[in-house]
Amino acid sequence: MASLAHPGSQTRLFTKLSHQPKKFTPPSRIRMSLQENAPSLAVVGVTGAVGQEFLSVLSDRDFPYRSIKMLASKRSAGKQLTFQDRNYTIEELTEDSFDGVDIALFSAGGSISKHFGPVAVDKGAIVVDNSSAFRMEEGIPLVIPEVNPEAMEGIKVGMGKGALIANPNCSTIICLMAATPLHRHAKVQRMVVSTYQAASGAGAAAMEELELQTREVLEGKPPTCNIFKQQYAFNLFSHNAPILSNGYNEEEMKLVKETRKIWNDMNVKVTATCIRVPVMRAHAESINLQFQQPLDEDTAKDILKSTPGVVVIDDRASNHFPTPLEVSNKDNVAVGRIRRDLSQDGNKGLDIFVCGDQIRKGAALNAIQIAEMLL
Ligand SMILES: NC(=O)c1ccc[n+]([C@@H]2O[C@H](COP(=O)([O-])OP(=O)(O)OC[C@H]3O[C@@H](n4cnc5c(N)ncnc54)[C@H](OP(=O)(O)O)[C@@H]3O)[C@@H](O)[C@H]2O)c1
């Protein structure tokens, strides 16, 4: 494909798309994904950080498809990319893009989803949307497959009509992958989340800007600030999402509202502080949990160890806990620093530290797991 995440490298994650096809080297095994009787796919926003990861995850998981449309803006129309040894021309997203499409994976921003999501549904496609456009709409499932698969029950390719399913916010997905198994055991009453969010959460251009700024600062030059209003390299700042009238920013309120919808619990108390840190890829979150029932450290560790999609990295002896680098390009969310909250009585509080690749489990992987449940 045209511009892919390179495992092992944090800084050179994206290369520019060109008019010449570039080669994506698939794993050395026989591909079964291109099949006559499989669904036809569309990837909307294919040139972006999440769009590129869609292609990577589709390939990694041998997702079956009979055709795939590569859609982006007019700016990218006509550019070439190679996916699973075939060349594709990127097409401009238009109202006609969804004729014959069964599953449309959207990651081109909220306004694009708001306009083209319903167009795709009208054409009979099932849209899995990565933006925040529909997450809180009543009747639209907001799904983390390991957490609430039942929310999308009955939605299948071939059911004769389109549908829309929303992918939660990346910080919410990473948080709830770790908090939900504990919630199921001891019921979370209150959750306090502090995030340390990577550049990749703001898209491909933000990653490029962090890389550029890092070089500029090291060379003693003033940093280029196009995506963010302030210096990002060697700095950190409050998340760039708009601040609301209650003083929270939109990213923080997504954690509050989406948790309630996903857990189907309007009473759970959630508060969050979201911070951008100069990490290229993968978010970290410190999570403080207050439970209704007692839950000790060892039981919490055992629960997390047996949770699909979660790994425990909690080596106190060598001070080794999850890091964004270790989870970059990985599917699993890593949990560590699992300890009793000394400020709460009766084993009813825990602190944990979580890292997850938010382009992968926080976006593309979660969406494709949803798409797998449509088959
Ligand atoms: N990055 C993350 O970790 C993350 C996680 C969860 C959800 N999301 C959500 O996913 C969406 C995309 O995020 P991203 O990080 O991938 O952003 P990005 O890297 O900036 O990519 C944006 C994509 O949208 C396309 N696009 C922009 N305007 C368009 C238009 N008018 N018509 C068709 N395509 C258009 C771009 O195409 P061109 O290249 O042609 O401009 C590009 O492919 C956002 O809604 C974001 O909130 C992102």
PDB file of N, CA and C in Angstrom, residues 161-197:
ATOM      1  N   LYS A 161     -30.696  -4.408   4.105  1.00  0.00           N
ATOM      2  CA  LYS A 161     -30.702  -2.946   4.279  1.00  0.00           C
ATOM      3  C   LYS A 161     -29.396  -2.495   4.923  1.00  0.00           C
ATOM      4  N   GLY A 162     -29.152  -1.197   4.783  1.00  0.00           N
ATOM      5  CA  GLY A 162     -27.937  -0.635   5.354  1.00  0.00           C
ATOM      6  C   GLY A 162     -28.088  -0.379   6.847  1.00  0.00           C
ATOM      7  N   ALA A 163     -26.991  -0.028   7.485  1.00  0.00           N
ATOM      8  CA  ALA A 163     -27.013   0.283   8.923  1.00  0.00           C
ATOM      9  C   ALA A 163     -25.750   1.060   9.265  1.00  0.00           C
ATOM     10  N   LEU A 164     -25.772   1.665  10.422  1.00  0.00           N
ATOM     11  CA  LEU A 164     -24.605   2.423  10.869  1.00  0.00           C
ATOM     12  C   LEU A 164     -24.179   1.944  12.252  1.00  0.00           C
ATOM     13  N   ILE A 165     -22.911   1.685  12.405  1.00  0.00           N
ATOM     14  CA  ILE A 165     -22.363   1.294  13.715  1.00  0.00           C
ATOM     15  C   ILE A 165     -21.210   2.248  14.010  1.00  0.00           C
ATOM     16  N   ALA A 166     -21.151   2.760  15.229  1.00  0.00           N
ATOM     17  CA  ALA A 166     -20.102   3.712  15.571  1.00  0.00           C
ATOM     18  C   ALA A 166     -18.982   3.031  16.352  1.00  0.00           C
ATOM     19  N   ASN A 167     -17.768   3.422  15.995  1.00  0.00           N
ATOM     20  CA  ASN A 167     -16.580   3.001  16.731  1.00  0.00           C
ATOM     21  C   ASN A 167     -16.356   4.038  17.839  1.00  0.00           C
ATOM     22  N   PRO A 168     -16.163   3.621  19.073  1.00  0.00           N
ATOM     23  CA  PRO A 168     -15.959   4.627  20.134  1.00  0.00           C
ATOM     24  C   PRO A 168     -14.670   5.417  19.939  1.00  0.00           C
ATOM     25  N   ASN A 169     -14.538   6.475  20.700  1.00  0.00           N
ATOM     26  CA  ASN A 169     -13.315   7.278  20.751  1.00  0.00           C
ATOM     27  C   ASN A 169     -12.138   6.385  21.172  1.00  0.00           C
ATOM     28  N   CYS A 170     -10.964   6.695  20.641  1.00  0.00           N
ATOM     29  CA  CYS A 170      -9.806   5.831  20.902  1.00  0.00           C
ATOM     30  C   CYS A 170      -9.462   5.728  22.396  1.00  0.00           C
ATOM     31  N   SER A 171      -9.543   6.840  23.117  1.00  0.00           N
ATOM     32  CA  SER A 171      -9.211   6.787  24.556  1.00  0.00           C
ATOM     33  C   SER A 171     -10.249   5.967  25.313  1.00  0.00           C
ATOM     34  N   THR A 172     -11.504   6.055  24.860  1.00  0.00           N
ATOM     35  CA  THR A 172     -12.555   5.268  25.521  1.00  0.00           C
ATOM     36  C   THR A 172     -12.305   3.777  25.300  1.00  0.00           C
ATOM     37  N   ILE A 173     -11.962   3.410  24.065  1.00  0.00           N
ATOM     38  CA  ILE A 173     -11.736   1.980  23.777  1.00  0.00           C
ATOM     39  C   ILE A 173     -10.609   1.443  24.661  1.00  0.00           C
ATOM     40  N   ILE A 174      -9.498   2.171  24.691  1.00  0.00           N
ATOM     41  CA  ILE A 174      -8.330   1.681  25.443  1.00  0.00           C
ATOM     42  C   ILE A 174      -8.662   1.597  26.934  1.00  0.00           C
ATOM     43  N   CYS A 175      -9.349   2.599  27.433  1.00  0.00           N
ATOM     44  CA  CYS A 175      -9.743   2.610  28.855  1.00  0.00           C
ATOM     45  C   CYS A 175     -10.666   1.431  29.173  1.00  0.00           C
ATOM     46  N   LEU A 176     -11.694   1.257  28.341  1.00  0.00           N
ATOM     47  CA  LEU A 176     -12.707   0.240  28.690  1.00  0.00           C
ATOM     48  C   LEU A 176     -12.229  -1.186  28.436  1.00  0.00           C
ATOM     49  N   MET A 177     -11.242  -1.361  27.558  1.00  0.00           N
ATOM     50  CA  MET A 177     -10.673  -2.704  27.401  1.00  0.00           C
ATOM     51  C   MET A 177     -10.128  -3.195  28.739  1.00  0.00           C
ATOM     52  N   ALA A 178      -9.532  -2.273  29.515  1.00  0.00           N
ATOM     53  CA  ALA A 178      -8.967  -2.665  30.814  1.00  0.00           C
ATOM     54  C   ALA A 178     -10.000  -2.579  31.936  1.00  0.00           C
ATOM     55  N   ALA A 179     -10.835  -1.546  31.903  1.00  0.00           N
ATOM     56  CA  ALA A 179     -11.742  -1.325  33.046  1.00  0.00           C
ATOM     57  C   ALA A 179     -12.948  -2.278  33.034  1.00  0.00           C
ATOM     58  N   THR A 180     -13.384  -2.690  31.832  1.00  0.00           N
ATOM     59  CA  THR A 180     -14.629  -3.474  31.777  1.00  0.00           C
ATOM     60  C   THR A 180     -14.543  -4.818  32.517  1.00  0.00           C
ATOM     61  N   PRO A 181     -13.486  -5.608  32.330  1.00  0.00           N
ATOM     62  CA  PRO A 181     -13.463  -6.882  33.072  1.00  0.00           C
ATOM     63  C   PRO A 181     -13.496  -6.678  34.586  1.00  0.00           C
ATOM     64  N   LEU A 182     -12.905  -5.586  35.065  1.00  0.00           N
ATOM     65  CA  LEU A 182     -12.927  -5.293  36.502  1.00  0.00           C
ATOM     66  C   LEU A 182     -14.323  -4.809  36.906  1.00  0.00           C
ATOM     67  N   HIS A 183     -14.916  -4.027  36.028  1.00  0.00           N
ATOM     68  CA  HIS A 183     -16.289  -3.527  36.255  1.00  0.00           C
ATOM     69  C   HIS A 183     -17.262  -4.711  36.360  1.00  0.00           C
ATOM     70  N   ARG A 184     -17.069  -5.694  35.483  1.00  0.00           N
ATOM     71  CA  ARG A 184     -17.969  -6.867  35.518  1.00  0.00           C
ATOM     72  C   ARG A 184     -17.847  -7.603  36.844  1.00  0.00           C
ATOM     73  N   HIS A 185     -16.657  -7.576  37.420  1.00  0.00           N
ATOM     74  CA  HIS A 185     -16.420  -8.329  38.660  1.00  0.00           C
ATOM     75  C   HIS A 185     -16.899  -7.563  39.894  1.00  0.00           C
ATOM     76  N   ALA A 186     -16.617  -6.256  39.946  1.00  0.00           N
ATOM     77  CA  ALA A 186     -16.850  -5.536  41.211  1.00  0.00           C
ATOM     78  C   ALA A 186     -17.675  -4.264  41.038  1.00  0.00           C
ATOM     79  N   LYS A 187     -18.136  -3.983  39.854  1.00  0.00           N
ATOM     80  CA  LYS A 187     -18.953  -2.811  39.492  1.00  0.00           C
ATOM     81  C   LYS A 187     -18.261  -1.480  39.827  1.00  0.00           C
ATOM     82  N   VAL A 188     -17.845  -0.825  38.771  1.00  0.00           N
ATOM     83  CA  VAL A 188     -17.230   0.497  38.932  1.00  0.00           C
ATOM     84  C   VAL A 188     -18.313   1.512  39.266  1.00  0.00           C
ATOM     85  N   GLN A 189     -18.037   2.275  40.326  1.00  0.00           N
ATOM     86  CA  GLN A 189     -18.968   3.363  40.673  1.00  0.00           C
ATOM     87  C   GLN A 189     -18.442   4.698  40.167  1.00  0.00           C
ATOM     88  N   ARG A 190     -17.098   4.828  40.228  1.00  0.00           N
ATOM     89  CA  ARG A 190     -16.490   6.092  39.792  1.00  0.00           C
ATOM     90  C   ARG A 190     -15.155   5.779  39.133  1.00  0.00           C
ATOM     91  N   MET A 191     -14.854   6.500  38.068  1.00  0.00           N
ATOM     92  CA  MET A 191     -13.598   6.261  37.340  1.00  0.00           C
ATOM     93  C   MET A 191     -12.962   7.624  37.045  1.00  0.00           C
ATOM     94  N   VAL A 192     -11.679   7.757  37.392  1.00  0.00           N
ATOM     95  CA  VAL A 192     -10.945   9.003  37.132  1.00  0.00           C
ATOM     96  C   VAL A 192      -9.843   8.667  36.131  1.00  0.00           C
ATOM     97  N   VAL A 193      -9.900   9.275  34.953  1.00  0.00           N
ATOM     98  CA  VAL A 193      -8.959   8.932  33.876  1.00  0.00           C
ATOM     99  C   VAL A 193      -8.082  10.139  33.555  1.00  0.00           C
ATOM    100  N   SER A 194      -6.763   9.905  33.457  1.00  0.00           N
ATOM    101  CA  SER A 194      -5.845  10.939  32.962  1.00  0.00           C
ATOM    102  C   SER A 194      -5.146  10.343  31.751  1.00  0.00           C
ATOM    103  N   THR A 195      -5.209  11.040  30.633  1.00  0.00           N
ATOM    104  CA  THR A 195      -4.626  10.458  29.415  1.00  0.00           C
ATOM    105  C   THR A 195      -3.310  11.143  29.048  1.00  0.00           C
ATOM    106  N   TYR A 196      -2.491  10.379  28.334  1.00  0.00           N
ATOM    107  CA  TYR A 196      -1.227  10.865  27.774  1.00  0.00           C
ATOM    108  C   TYR A 196      -1.302  10.468  26.300  1.00  0.00           C
ATOM    109  N   GLN A 197      -1.791  11.387  25.448  1.00  0.00           N
ATOM    110  CA  GLN A 197      -2.194  10.986  24.095  1.00  0.00           C
ATOM    111  C   GLN A 197      -1.152  11.338  23.043  1.00  0.00           C
TER     112      GLN A 197
END
